[in-house]
Coordinates of C-alpha atoms in Angstrom, one line a residue:
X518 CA -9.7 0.5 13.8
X519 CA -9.8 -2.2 16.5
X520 CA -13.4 -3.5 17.4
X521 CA -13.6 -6.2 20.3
X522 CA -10.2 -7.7 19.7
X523 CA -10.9 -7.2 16.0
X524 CA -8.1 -5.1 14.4
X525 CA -8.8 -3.4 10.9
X526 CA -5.4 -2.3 8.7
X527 CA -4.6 -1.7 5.2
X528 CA -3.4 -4.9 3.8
X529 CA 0.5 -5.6 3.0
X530 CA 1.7 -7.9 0.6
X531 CA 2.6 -9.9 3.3
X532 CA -0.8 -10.6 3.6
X533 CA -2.1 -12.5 0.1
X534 CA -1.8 -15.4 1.3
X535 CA -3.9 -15.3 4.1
X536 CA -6.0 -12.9 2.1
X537 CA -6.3 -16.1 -0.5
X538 CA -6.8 -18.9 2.2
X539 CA -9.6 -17.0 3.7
X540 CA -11.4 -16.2 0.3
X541 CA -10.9 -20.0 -1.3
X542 CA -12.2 -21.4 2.0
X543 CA -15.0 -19.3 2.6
X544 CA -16.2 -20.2 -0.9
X545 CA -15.8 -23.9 -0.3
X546 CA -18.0 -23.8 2.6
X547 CA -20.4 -21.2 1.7
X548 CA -20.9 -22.4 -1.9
X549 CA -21.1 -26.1 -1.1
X550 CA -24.1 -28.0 -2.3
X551 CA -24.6 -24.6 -4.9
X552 CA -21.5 -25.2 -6.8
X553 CA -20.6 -28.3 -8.3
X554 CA -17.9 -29.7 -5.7
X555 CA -15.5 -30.3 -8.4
X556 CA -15.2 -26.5 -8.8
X557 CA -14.8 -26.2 -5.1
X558 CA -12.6 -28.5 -4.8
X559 CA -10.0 -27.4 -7.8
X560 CA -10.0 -23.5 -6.2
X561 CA -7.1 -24.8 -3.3
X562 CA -4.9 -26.6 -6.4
X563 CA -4.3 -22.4 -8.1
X564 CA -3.8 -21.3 -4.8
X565 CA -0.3 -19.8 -6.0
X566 CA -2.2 -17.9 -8.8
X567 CA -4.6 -16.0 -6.3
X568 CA -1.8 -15.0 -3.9
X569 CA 0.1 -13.5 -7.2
X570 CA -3.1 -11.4 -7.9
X571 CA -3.4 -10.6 -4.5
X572 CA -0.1 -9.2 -4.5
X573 CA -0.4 -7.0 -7.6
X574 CA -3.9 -5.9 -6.1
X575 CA -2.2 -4.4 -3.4
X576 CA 1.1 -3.3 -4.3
X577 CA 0.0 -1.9 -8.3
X578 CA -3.8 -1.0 -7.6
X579 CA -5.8 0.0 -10.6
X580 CA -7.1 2.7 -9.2
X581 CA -5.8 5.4 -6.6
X582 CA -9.3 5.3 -4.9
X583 CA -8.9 1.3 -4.5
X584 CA -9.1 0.0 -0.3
X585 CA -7.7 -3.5 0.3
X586 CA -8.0 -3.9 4.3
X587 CA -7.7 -6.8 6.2
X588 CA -9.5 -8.0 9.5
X589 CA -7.0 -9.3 11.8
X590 CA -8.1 -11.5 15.3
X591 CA -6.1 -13.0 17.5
X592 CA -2.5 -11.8 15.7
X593 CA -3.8 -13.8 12.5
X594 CA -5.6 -12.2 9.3
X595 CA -9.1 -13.9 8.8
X596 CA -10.3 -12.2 6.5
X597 CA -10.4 -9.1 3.9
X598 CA -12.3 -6.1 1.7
X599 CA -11.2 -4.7 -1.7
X600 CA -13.0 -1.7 -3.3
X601 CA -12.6 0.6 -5.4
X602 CA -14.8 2.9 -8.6
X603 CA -17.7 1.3 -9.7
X604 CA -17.3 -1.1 -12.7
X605 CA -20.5 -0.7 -14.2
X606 CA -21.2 2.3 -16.2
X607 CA -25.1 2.5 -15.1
X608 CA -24.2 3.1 -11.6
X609 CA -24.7 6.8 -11.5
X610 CA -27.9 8.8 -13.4
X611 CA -25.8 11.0 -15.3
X612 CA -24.1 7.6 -17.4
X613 CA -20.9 7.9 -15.4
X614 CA -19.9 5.6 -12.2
X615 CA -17.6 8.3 -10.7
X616 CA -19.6 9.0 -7.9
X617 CA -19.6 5.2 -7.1
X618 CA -18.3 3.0 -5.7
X619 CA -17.9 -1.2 -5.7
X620 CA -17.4 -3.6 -3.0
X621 CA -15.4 -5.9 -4.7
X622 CA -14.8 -8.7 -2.6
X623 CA -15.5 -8.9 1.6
X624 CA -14.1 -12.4 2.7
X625 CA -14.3 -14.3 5.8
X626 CA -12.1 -17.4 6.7
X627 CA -15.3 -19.5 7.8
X628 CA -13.0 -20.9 11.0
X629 CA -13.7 -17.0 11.9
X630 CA -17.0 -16.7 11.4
X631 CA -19.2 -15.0 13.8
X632 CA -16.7 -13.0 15.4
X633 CA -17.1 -9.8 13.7
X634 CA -14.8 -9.6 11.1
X635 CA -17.1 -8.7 8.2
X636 CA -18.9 -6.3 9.8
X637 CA -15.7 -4.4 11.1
X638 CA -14.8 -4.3 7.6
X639 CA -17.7 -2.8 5.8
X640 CA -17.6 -0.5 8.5
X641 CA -14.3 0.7 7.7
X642 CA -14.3 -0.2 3.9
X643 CA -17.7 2.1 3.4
X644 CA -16.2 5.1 5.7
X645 CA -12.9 4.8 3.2
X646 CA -15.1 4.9 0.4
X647 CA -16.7 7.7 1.5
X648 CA -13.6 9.8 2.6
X649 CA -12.1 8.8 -1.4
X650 CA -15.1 10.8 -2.5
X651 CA -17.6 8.2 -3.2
X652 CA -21.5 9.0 -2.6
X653 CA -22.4 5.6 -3.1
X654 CA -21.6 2.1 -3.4
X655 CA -22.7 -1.4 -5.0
X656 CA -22.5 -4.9 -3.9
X657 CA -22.3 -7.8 -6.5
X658 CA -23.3 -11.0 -4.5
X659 CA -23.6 -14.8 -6.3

């Protein structure tokens, strides 16, 4: 999907770590003065860590339902969605989240802020959601 400029892909591997830059930064700018600057501050010194997970995430996904896409802008990725079933087991009236589904994380390098990116993703994330059989889904936000 490509959206003024804005390009919309399944992630690769090759992409954790600019999957991991974008979600460490964009939580030390938009949690800044919320969370104690300490915290902040320690997220870049695991950085290795997060790629590592990133990788798994998209190369061993939990789930065959799970979406990891990345916004691209520019010939760089700035930023990224992961999704998958629901987590919680009240999602769905019946006891059972099968029929749900979870954003779990939409991330935005904050040096690309503005242009798009998030919206172009839950746009595509939400439509891949739905097409995986999902007749809802649920946002956690902090």
């Amino acid at each position: 999907m490509e959206t003024t400029g804005m390009i919309v892909r399944d992630a690769t591997v090759d992409d954790a770590t600019a999957m991991t830059e974008a979600h460490v930064r964009a939580w030390q700018v938009a949690y800044r003065g919320i969370m104690p600057d300490r915290y902040l501050d320690d997220l870049s010194k695991h950085m290795a860590d997060r790629v590592a997970h990133h990788r798994v995430q998209i190369a061993s996904p939990d789930d065959p339902r799970q979406i990891c896409l990345v916004a691209g802008h520019d010939g760089r990725v700035i930023g990224f969605f992961i999704a998958g079933p629901s987590r919680d087991g009240d999602t769905a009236t019946d006891g059972s989240a099968d029929g749900t589904g979870e954003v779990w994380a939409v991330y935005i390098h904050p040096d690309s802020w503005r242009l798009g990116a998030g919206s172009a993703l839950m746009t595509e994330g939400l439509e891949r959601l739905k097409a995986a059989g999902f007749t809802e889904a649920t946002l956690w936000v902090f």
